[in-house]
Short mmCIF file of C-alpha atoms in Angstrom, two decimals:
data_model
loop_
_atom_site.label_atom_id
_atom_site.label_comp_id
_atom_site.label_asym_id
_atom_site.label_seq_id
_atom_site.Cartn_x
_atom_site.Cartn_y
_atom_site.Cartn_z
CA UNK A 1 -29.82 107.53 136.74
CA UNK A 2 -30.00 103.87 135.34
CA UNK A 3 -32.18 101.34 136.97
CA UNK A 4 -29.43 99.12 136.65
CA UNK A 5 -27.37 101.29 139.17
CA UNK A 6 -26.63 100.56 143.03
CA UNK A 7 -27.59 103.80 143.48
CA UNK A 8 -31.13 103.71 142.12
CA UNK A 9 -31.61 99.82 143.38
CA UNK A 10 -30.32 100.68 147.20
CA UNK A 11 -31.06 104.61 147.35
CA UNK A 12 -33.49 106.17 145.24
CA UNK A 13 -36.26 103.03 144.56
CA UNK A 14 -36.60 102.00 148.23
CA UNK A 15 -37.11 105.67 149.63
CA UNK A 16 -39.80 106.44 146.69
CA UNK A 17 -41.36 103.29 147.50
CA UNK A 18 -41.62 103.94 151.20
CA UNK A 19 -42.36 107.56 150.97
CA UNK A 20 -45.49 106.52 148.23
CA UNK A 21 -46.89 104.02 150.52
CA UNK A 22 -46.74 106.30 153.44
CA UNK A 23 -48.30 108.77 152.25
CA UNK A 24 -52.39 109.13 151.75
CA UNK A 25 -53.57 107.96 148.64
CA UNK A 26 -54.74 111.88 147.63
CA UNK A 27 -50.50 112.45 147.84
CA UNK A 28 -49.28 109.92 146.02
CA UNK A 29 -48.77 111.32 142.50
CA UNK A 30 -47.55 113.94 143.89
CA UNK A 31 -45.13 111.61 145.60
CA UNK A 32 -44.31 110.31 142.11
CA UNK A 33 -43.94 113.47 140.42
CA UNK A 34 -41.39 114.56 142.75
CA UNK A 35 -39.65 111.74 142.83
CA UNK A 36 -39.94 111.61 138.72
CA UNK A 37 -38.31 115.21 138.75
CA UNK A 38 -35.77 113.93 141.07
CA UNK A 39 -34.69 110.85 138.74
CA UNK A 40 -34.52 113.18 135.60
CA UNK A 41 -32.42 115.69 137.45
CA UNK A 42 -30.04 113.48 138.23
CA UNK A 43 -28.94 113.20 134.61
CA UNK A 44 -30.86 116.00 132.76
CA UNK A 45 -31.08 118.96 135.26
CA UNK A 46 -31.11 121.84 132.54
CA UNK A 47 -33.55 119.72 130.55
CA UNK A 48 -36.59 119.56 133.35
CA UNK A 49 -37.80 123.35 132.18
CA UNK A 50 -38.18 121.99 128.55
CA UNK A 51 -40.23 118.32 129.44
CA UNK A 52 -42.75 120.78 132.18
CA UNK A 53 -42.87 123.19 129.42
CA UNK A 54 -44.01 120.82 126.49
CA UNK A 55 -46.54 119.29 129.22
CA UNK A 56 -48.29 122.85 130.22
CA UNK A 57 -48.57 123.39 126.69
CA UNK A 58 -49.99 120.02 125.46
CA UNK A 59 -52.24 120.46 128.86
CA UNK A 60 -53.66 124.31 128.00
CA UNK A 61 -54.23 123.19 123.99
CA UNK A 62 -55.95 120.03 124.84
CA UNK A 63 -58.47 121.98 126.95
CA UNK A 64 -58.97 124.57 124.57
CA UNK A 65 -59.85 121.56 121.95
CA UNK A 66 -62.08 119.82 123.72
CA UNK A 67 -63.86 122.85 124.90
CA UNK A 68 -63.73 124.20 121.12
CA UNK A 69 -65.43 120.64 120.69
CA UNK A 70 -68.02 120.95 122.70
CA UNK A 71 -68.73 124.20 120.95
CA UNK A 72 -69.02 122.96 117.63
CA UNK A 73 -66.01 125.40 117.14
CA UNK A 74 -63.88 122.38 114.79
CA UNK A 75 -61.62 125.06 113.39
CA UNK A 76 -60.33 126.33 116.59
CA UNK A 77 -60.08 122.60 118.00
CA UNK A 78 -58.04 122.00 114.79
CA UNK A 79 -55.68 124.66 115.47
CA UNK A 80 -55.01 123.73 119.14
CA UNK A 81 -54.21 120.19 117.41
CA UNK A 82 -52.15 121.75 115.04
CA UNK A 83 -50.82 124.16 117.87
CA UNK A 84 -49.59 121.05 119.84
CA UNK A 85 -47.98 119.02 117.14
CA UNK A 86 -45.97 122.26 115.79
CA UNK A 87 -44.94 122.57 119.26
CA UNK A 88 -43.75 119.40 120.43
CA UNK A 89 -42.43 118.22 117.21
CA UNK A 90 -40.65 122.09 116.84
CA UNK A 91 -38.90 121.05 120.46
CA UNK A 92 -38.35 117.44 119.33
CA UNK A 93 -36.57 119.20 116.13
CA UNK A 94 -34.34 121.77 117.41
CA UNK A 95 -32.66 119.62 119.93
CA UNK A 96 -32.55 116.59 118.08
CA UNK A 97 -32.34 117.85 114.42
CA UNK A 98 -30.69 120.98 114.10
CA UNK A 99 -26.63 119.79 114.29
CA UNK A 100 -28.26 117.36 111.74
CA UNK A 101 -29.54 119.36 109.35
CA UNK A 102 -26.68 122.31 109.37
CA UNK A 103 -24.11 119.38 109.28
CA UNK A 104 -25.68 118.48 105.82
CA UNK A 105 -26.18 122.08 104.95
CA UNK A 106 -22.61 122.61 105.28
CA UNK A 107 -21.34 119.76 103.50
CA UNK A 108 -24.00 120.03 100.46
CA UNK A 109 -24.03 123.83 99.97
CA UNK A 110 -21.59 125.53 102.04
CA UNK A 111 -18.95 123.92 100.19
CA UNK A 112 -20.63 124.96 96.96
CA UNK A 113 -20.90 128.73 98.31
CA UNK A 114 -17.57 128.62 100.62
CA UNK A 115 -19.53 129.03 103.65
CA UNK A 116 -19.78 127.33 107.08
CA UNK A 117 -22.89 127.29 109.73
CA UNK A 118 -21.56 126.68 113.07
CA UNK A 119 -23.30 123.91 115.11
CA UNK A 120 -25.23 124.58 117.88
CA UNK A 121 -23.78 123.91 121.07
CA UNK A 122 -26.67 121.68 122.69
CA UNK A 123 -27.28 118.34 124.04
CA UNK A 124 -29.89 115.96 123.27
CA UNK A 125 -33.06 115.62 126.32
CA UNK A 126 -33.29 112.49 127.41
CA UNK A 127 -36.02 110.95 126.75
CA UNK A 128 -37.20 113.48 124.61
CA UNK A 129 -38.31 111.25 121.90
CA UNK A 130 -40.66 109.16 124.21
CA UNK A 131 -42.48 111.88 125.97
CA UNK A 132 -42.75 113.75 122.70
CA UNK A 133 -44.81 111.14 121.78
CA UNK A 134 -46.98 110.57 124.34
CA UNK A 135 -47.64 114.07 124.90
CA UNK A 136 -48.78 114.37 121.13
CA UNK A 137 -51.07 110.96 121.54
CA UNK A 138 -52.70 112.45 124.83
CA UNK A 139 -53.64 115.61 122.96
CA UNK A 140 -54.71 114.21 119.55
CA UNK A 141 -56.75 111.24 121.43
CA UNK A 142 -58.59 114.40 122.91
CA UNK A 143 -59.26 116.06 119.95
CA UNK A 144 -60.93 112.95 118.34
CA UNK A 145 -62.97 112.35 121.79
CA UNK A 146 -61.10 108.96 122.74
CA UNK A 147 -60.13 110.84 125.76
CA UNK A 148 -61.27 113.29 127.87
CA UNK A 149 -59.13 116.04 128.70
CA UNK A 150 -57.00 115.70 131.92
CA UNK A 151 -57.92 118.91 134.19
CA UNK A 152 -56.06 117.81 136.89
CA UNK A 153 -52.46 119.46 135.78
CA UNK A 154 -50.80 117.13 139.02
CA UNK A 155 -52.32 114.06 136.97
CA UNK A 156 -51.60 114.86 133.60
CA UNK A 157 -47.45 115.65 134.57
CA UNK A 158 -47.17 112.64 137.04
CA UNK A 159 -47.93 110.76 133.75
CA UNK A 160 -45.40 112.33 131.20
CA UNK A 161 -42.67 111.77 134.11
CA UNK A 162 -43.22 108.82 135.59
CA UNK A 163 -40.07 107.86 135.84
CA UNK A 164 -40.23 104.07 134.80
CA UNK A 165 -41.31 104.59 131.57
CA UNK A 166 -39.41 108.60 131.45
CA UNK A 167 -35.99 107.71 129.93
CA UNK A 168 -36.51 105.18 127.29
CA UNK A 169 -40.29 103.97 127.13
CA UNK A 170 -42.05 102.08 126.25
CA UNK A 171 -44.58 104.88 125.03
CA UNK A 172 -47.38 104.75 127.57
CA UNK A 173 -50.34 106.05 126.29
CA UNK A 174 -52.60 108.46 128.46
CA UNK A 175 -55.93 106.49 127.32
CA UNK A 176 -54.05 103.35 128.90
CA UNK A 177 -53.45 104.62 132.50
CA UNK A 178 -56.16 107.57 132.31
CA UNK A 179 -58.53 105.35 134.77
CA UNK A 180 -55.22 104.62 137.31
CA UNK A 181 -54.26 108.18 137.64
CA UNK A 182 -57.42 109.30 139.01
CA UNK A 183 -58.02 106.10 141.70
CA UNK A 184 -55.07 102.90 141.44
CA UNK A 185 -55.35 99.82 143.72
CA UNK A 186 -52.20 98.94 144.82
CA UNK A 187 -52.20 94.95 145.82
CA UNK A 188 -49.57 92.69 147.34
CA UNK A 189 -50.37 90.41 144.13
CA UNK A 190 -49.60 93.51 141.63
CA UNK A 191 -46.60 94.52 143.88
CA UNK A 192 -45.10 91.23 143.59
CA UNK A 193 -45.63 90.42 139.79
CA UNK A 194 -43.96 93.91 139.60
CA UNK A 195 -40.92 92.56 141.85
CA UNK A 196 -41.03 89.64 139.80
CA UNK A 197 -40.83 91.46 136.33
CA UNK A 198 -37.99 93.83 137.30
CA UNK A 199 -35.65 91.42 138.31
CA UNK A 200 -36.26 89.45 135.24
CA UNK A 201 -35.44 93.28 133.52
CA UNK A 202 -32.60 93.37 135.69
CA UNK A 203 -30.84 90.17 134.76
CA UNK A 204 -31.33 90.48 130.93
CA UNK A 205 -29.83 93.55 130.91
CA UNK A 206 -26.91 93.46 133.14
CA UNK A 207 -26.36 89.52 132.67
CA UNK A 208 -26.98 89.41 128.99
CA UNK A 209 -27.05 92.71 127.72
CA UNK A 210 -24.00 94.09 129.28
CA UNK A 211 -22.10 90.67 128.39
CA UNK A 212 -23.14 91.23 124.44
CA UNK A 213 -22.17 94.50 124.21
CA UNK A 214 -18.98 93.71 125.89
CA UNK A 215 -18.18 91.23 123.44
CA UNK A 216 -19.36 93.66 120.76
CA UNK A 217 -16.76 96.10 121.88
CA UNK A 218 -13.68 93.47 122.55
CA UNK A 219 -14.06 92.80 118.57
CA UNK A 220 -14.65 96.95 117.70
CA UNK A 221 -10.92 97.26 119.83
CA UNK A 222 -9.21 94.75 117.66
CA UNK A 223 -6.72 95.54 115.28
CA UNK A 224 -6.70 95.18 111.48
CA UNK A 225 -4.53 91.92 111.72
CA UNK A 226 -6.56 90.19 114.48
CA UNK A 227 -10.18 90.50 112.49
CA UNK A 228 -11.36 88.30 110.20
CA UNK A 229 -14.82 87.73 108.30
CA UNK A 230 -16.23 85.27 111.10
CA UNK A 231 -15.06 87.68 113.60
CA UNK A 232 -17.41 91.18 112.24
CA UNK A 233 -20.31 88.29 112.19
CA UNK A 234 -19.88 87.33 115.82
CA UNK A 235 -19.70 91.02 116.84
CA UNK A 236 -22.78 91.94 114.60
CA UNK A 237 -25.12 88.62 116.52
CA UNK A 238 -23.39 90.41 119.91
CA UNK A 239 -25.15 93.53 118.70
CA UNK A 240 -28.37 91.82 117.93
CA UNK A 241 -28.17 90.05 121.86
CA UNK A 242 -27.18 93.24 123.02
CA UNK A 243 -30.07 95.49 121.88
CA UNK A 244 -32.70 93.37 122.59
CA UNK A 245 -31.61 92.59 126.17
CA UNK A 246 -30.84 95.74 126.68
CA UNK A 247 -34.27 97.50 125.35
CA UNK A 248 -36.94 94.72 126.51
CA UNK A 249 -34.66 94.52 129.99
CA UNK A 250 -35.42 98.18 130.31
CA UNK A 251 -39.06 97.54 129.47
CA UNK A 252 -39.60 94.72 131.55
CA UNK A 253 -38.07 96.78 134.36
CA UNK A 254 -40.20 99.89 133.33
CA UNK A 255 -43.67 97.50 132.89
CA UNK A 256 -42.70 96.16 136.47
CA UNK A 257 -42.03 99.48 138.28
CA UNK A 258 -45.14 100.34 137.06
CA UNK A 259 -47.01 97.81 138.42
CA UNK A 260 -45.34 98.41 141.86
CA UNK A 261 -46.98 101.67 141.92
CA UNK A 262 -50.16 100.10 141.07
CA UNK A 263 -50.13 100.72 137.23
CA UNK A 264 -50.84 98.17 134.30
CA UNK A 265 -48.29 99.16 131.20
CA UNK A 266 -49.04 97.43 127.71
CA UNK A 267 -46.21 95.14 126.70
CA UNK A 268 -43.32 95.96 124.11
CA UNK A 269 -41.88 93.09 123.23
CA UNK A 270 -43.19 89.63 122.45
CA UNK A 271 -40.24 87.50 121.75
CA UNK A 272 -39.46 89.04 118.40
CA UNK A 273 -36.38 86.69 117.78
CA UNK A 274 -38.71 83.74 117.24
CA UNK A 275 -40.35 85.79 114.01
CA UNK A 276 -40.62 83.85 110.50
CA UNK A 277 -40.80 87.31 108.47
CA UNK A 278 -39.95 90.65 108.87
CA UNK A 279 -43.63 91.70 109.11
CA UNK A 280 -44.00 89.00 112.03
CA UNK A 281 -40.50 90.67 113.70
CA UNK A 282 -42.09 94.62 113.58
CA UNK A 283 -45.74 92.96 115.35
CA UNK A 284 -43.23 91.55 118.37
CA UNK A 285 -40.78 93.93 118.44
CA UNK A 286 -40.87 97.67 120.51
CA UNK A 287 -45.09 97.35 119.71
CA UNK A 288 -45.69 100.90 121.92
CA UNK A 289 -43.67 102.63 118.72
CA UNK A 290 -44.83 100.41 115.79
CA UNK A 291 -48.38 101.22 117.50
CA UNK A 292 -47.92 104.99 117.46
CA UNK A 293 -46.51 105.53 114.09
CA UNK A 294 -49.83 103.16 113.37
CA UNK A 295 -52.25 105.18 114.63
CA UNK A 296 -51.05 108.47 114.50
CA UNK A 297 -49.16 108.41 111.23
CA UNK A 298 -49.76 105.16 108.75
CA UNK A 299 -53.80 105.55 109.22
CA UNK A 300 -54.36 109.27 108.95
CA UNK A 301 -52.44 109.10 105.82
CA UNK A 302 -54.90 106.60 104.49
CA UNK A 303 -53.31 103.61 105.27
CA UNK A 304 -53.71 100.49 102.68
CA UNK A 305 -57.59 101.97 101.82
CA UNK A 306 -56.46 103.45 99.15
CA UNK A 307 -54.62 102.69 95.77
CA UNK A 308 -51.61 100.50 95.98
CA UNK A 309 -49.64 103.26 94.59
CA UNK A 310 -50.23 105.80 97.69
CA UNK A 311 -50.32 102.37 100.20
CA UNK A 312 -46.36 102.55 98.74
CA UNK A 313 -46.24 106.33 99.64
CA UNK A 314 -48.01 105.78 102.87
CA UNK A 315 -45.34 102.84 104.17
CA UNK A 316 -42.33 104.79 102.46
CA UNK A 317 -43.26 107.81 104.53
CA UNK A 318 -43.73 105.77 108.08
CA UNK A 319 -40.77 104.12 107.99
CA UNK A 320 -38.40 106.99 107.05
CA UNK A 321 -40.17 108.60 110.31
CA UNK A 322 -39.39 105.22 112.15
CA UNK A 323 -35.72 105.73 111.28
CA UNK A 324 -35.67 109.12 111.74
CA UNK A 325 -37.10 109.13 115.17
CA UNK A 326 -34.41 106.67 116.11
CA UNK A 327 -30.94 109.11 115.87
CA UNK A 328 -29.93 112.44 113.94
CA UNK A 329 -27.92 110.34 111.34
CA UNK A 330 -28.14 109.02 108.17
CA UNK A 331 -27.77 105.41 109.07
CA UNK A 332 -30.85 105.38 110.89
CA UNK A 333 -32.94 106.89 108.28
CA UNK A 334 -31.20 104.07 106.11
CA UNK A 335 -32.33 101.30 108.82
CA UNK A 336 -35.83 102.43 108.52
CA UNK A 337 -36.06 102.67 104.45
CA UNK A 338 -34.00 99.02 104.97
CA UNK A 339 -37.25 97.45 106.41
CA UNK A 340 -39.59 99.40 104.43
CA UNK A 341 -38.17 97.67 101.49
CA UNK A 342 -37.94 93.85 103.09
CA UNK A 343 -41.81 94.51 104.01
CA UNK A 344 -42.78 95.74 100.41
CA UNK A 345 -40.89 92.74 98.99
CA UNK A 346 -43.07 90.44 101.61
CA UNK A 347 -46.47 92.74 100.78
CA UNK A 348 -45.50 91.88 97.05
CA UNK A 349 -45.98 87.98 97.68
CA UNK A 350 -42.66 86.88 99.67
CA UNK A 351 -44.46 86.54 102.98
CA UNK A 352 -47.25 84.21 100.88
CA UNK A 353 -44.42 81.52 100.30
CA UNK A 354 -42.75 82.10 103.79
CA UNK A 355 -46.07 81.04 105.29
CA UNK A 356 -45.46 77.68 103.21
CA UNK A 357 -42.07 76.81 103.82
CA UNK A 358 -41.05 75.11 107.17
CA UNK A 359 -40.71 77.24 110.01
CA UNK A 360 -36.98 76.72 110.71
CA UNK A 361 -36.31 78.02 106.93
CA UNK A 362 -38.60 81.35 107.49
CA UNK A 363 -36.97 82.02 110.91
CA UNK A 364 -33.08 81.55 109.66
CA UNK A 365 -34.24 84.05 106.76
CA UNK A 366 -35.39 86.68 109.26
CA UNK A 367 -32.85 86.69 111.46
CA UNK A 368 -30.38 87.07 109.15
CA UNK A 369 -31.55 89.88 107.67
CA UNK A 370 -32.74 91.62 111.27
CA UNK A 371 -28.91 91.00 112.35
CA UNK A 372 -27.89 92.71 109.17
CA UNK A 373 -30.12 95.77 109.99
CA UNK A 374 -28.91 95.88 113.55
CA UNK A 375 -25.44 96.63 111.70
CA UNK A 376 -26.64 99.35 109.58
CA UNK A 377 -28.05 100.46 113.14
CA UNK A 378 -24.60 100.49 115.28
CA UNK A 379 -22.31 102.71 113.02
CA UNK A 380 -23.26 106.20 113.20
CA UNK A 381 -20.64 106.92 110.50
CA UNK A 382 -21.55 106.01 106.66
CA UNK A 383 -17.45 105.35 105.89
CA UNK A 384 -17.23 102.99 108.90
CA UNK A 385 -20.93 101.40 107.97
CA UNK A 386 -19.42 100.91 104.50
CA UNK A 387 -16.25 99.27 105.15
CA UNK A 388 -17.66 96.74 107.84
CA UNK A 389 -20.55 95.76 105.28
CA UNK A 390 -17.44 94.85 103.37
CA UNK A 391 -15.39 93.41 105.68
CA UNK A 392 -18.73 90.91 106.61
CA UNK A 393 -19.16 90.15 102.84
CA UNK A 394 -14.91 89.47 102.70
CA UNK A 395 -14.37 91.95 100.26
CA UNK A 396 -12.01 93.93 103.06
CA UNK A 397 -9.03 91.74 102.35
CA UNK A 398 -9.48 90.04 105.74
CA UNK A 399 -9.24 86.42 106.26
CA UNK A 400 -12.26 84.41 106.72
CA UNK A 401 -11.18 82.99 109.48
CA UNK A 402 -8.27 83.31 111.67
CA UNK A 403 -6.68 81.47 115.11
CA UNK A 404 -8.60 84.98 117.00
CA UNK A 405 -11.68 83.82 115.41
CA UNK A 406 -11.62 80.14 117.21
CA UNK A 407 -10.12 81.91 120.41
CA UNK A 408 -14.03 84.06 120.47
CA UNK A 409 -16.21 81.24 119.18
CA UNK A 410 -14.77 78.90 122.20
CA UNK A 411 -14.83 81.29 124.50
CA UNK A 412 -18.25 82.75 124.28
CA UNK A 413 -20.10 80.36 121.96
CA UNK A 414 -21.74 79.22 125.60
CA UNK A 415 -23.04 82.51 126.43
CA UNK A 416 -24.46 82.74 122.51
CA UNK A 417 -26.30 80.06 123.12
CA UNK A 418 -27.57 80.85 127.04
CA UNK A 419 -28.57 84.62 125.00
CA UNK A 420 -29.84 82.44 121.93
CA UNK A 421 -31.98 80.13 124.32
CA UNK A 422 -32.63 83.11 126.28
CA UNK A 423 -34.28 85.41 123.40
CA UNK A 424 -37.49 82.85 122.65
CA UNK A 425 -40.31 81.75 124.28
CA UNK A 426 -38.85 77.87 125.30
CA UNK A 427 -37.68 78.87 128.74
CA UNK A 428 -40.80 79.69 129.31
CA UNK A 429 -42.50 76.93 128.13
CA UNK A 430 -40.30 74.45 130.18
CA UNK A 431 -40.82 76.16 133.37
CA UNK A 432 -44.51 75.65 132.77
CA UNK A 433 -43.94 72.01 131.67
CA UNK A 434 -41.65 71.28 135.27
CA UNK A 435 -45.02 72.95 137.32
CA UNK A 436 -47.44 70.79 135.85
CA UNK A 437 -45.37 67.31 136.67
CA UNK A 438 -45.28 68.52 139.82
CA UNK A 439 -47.25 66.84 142.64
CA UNK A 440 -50.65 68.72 143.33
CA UNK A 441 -49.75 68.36 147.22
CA UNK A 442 -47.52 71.54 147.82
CA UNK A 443 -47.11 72.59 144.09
CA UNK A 444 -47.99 75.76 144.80
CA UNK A 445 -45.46 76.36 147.67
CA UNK A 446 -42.74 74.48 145.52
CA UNK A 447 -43.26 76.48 142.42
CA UNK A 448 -43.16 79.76 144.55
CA UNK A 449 -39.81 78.95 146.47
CA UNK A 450 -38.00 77.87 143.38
CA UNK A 451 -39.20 81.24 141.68
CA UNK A 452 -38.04 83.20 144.95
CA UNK A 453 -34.51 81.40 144.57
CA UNK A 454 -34.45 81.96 141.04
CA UNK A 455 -35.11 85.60 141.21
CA UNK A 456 -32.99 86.11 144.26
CA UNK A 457 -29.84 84.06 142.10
CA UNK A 458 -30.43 86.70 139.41
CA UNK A 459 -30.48 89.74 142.02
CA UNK A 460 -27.04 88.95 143.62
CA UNK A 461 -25.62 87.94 140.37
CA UNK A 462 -26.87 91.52 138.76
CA UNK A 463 -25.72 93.01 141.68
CA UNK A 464 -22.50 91.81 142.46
CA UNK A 465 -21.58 92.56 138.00
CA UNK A 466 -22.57 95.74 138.72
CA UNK A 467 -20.61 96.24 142.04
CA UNK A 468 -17.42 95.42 139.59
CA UNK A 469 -17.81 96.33 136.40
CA UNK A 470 -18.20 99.60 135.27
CA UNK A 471 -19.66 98.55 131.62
CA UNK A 472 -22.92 99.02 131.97
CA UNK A 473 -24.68 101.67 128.84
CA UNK A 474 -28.51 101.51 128.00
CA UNK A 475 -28.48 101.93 124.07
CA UNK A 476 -31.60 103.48 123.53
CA UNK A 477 -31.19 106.60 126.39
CA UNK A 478 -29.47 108.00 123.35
CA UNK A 479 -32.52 108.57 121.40
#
């Protein structure tokens, strides 16, 4: 079930919200739980045994830990660690991985040795990635006593499924709502901002999202003698709109469901498109991952305390992970390893002379080379990866431009701008510059009724595209 569905907007969200505020607070993750299991079961039904099954475990190990712990028994809380992390990561890789890995098998040494593994005949969890992750945090957070260890088994599932931050994130980490699981104050104020932040969600990603990624897909359709050079750039800056409306949309709708149930989610995305360097870009952009590979991978490993030489290792090993974690396919891997390399060149003294040359300069430079990386992100296939990286650098034999070329730019160059304009933080600058030339005498009133209008605009707008157009894919459900 999307959240940008009639069905979850008219049907599912305003029964769970009436049934939770019904209900004693004692009931109400309960209420959520079921209600989690419900939204997950309407896409993933086979796939519920595996997510309860990768909680109980993380839930029986981390009490064995801690109680190891408070034994002085390290070893065996090192081995419920290590029990949890072979586990969750052995699920993670067997659904995700294994079509991967025999697909390589087979066309590395099977052609060799004339031999052929079959593939395995599974489909990917959704959201398996996400609450991999969090599981793993909640359990090693234990283990190193930033946490104590959930007893409550009702607490610790209602917060792997919540279902706003289930599907696609951002990672929520159990330290971070550990305090609103046990006792949550639901407000008017809180329900509101949450109201406020959905709808926001909800317009990026079916007004903006949906629009870039139909664009993206009109150039895909065209034939070889309607493309041109200018035309595989406009598709790739579609791209770029696209996943960024269509991931921070998600999390603002995620961070704002939360806080109609009365809990506070970090943020994921800080306007990332107004970066000056590629190290800038990874502090704004998807910060719950970036965060967890961080903490749970970059530091163990020793982080930059250490020689330069294994700081190189470290980063190298991270960002492989990074692309990994993002898809079963070569591309991503060579995504990740993409920005490991821009960052080492910026480590190595680049972002030194960014930092001194004007801002416009640094930002042009990153965004070119974040819309290139969105490319190598799109095309699952190395052959068609190759020839578009061609076709963009006009060695496909295509024209660089072409009378399709000025039919796209005139038609849509308005919406890249509205997504350009859209994607940094002077929107919301100028909305707080118009409040404070308003008069003091009913400026609070005003500035609430022209936000109610707003948001309601955006509603019936998202609404009615999604009452008549049937386009409507979130891009990261896939990992």
């Amino acid at each position: 079930m999307l959240f940008s569905s009639t069905t979850f907007l008219f049907i599912f969200l305003p029964v769970i919200l009436a049934v939770y505020f019904v209900c004693p607070k004692r009931f109400r993750n309960l209420v959520l739980l079921i209600g989690s299991l419900l939204f997950y079961a309407w896409g993933e039904p086979r796939y519920i045994l595996v997510m309860l099954a990768t909680i109980l475990v993380n839930y029986i190990l981390a009490l064995v830990c801690a109680s190891c712990k408070e034994k002085g028994k390290e070893t065996g809380a090192k081995a419920a660690v290590i029990g949890t992390v072979v586990f969750s990561i052995g699920m993670l890789a067997f659904f995700k991985y294994s079509n991967f890995f025999l697909s390589n098998i087979n066309g590395s040494i099977g052609k060799m040795v004339g031999f052929s593994i079959p593939l395995l005949k599974i489909a990917l969890p959704l959201g398996i990635s996400f609450y991999t992750f969090q599981t793993l945090s909640y359990t090693i957070d234990v283990y190193r006593g930033e946490v104590k260890p959930q007893r409550n088994l009702l607490h610790l599932a209602t917060y792997v499924c919540l279902f706003p931050q289930l599907i696609a994130g951002p990672i929520v980490r159990y330290r971070t709502v550990a305090g609103e699981l046990e006792q949550r104050q639901e407000s008017f104020a809180l329900f509101g901002s949450g109201v406020r932040r959905f709808v926001t969600g909800l317009g990026k990603k079916v007004l903006l999202a949906n629009t870039a990624g139909s664009i993206f897909q009109m150039i895909g359709d065209m034939g070889d003698s309607q493309l041109s050079v200018a035309l595989y750039w406009m598709a790739s800056i579609a791209y770029t709109f696209q996943i960024y409306f269509d991931f921070s949309g998600y999390s603002d709708m995620a961070i704002g469901l939360g806080r109609m149930f009365g809990f506070q989610f970090l943020e994921n995305f800080d306007y990332p498109y107004s970066s000056k360097s590629i190290t800038e870009f990874w502090r704004r952009w998807h910060m719950s991952l970036s965060s967890w590979f961080r903490d749970y991978i970059y530091i163990p490993l020793g982080g930059n305390r250490k020689s330069s030489g294994r700081t190189f290792i470290n980063l190298f090993i991270v960002w492989f992970l990074t692309g990994f974690w993002h898809g079963a396919s070569w591309n991503f891997i060579i995504w990740g390893l993409y920005f490991f390399v821009l960052l080492m060149i910026e480590k190595a003294g680049l972002l030194k002379w960014l930092e001194k040359m004007p801002k416009a300069l640094g930002h042009v430079y990153t965004m070119f080379f974040v819309n290139l990386s969105w490319v190598i992100f799109s095309y699952d296939t190395l052959e068609v990866l190759g020839r578009v990286l061609k076709r963009m650098f006009g060695f496909g034999g295509l024209p660089v431009w072409n009378t399709t070329s000025t039919y796209v730019l005139l038609s849509y160059l308005l919406i890249f701008l509205i997504m350009a304009f859209a994607a940094i933080p002077l929107p919301k600058k100028l909305i707080k510059r118009v409040g404070d030339v308003l008069p003091e005498r009913g400026k609070e009133t005003i500035a609430l009724l022209a936000e109610a209008c707003g948001l309601l605009i955006i509603l019936l707008l998202a609404t009615s595209c999604l009452a008549s157009d049937a386009f409507n894919p979130f891009l990261y459900f896939r990992f």
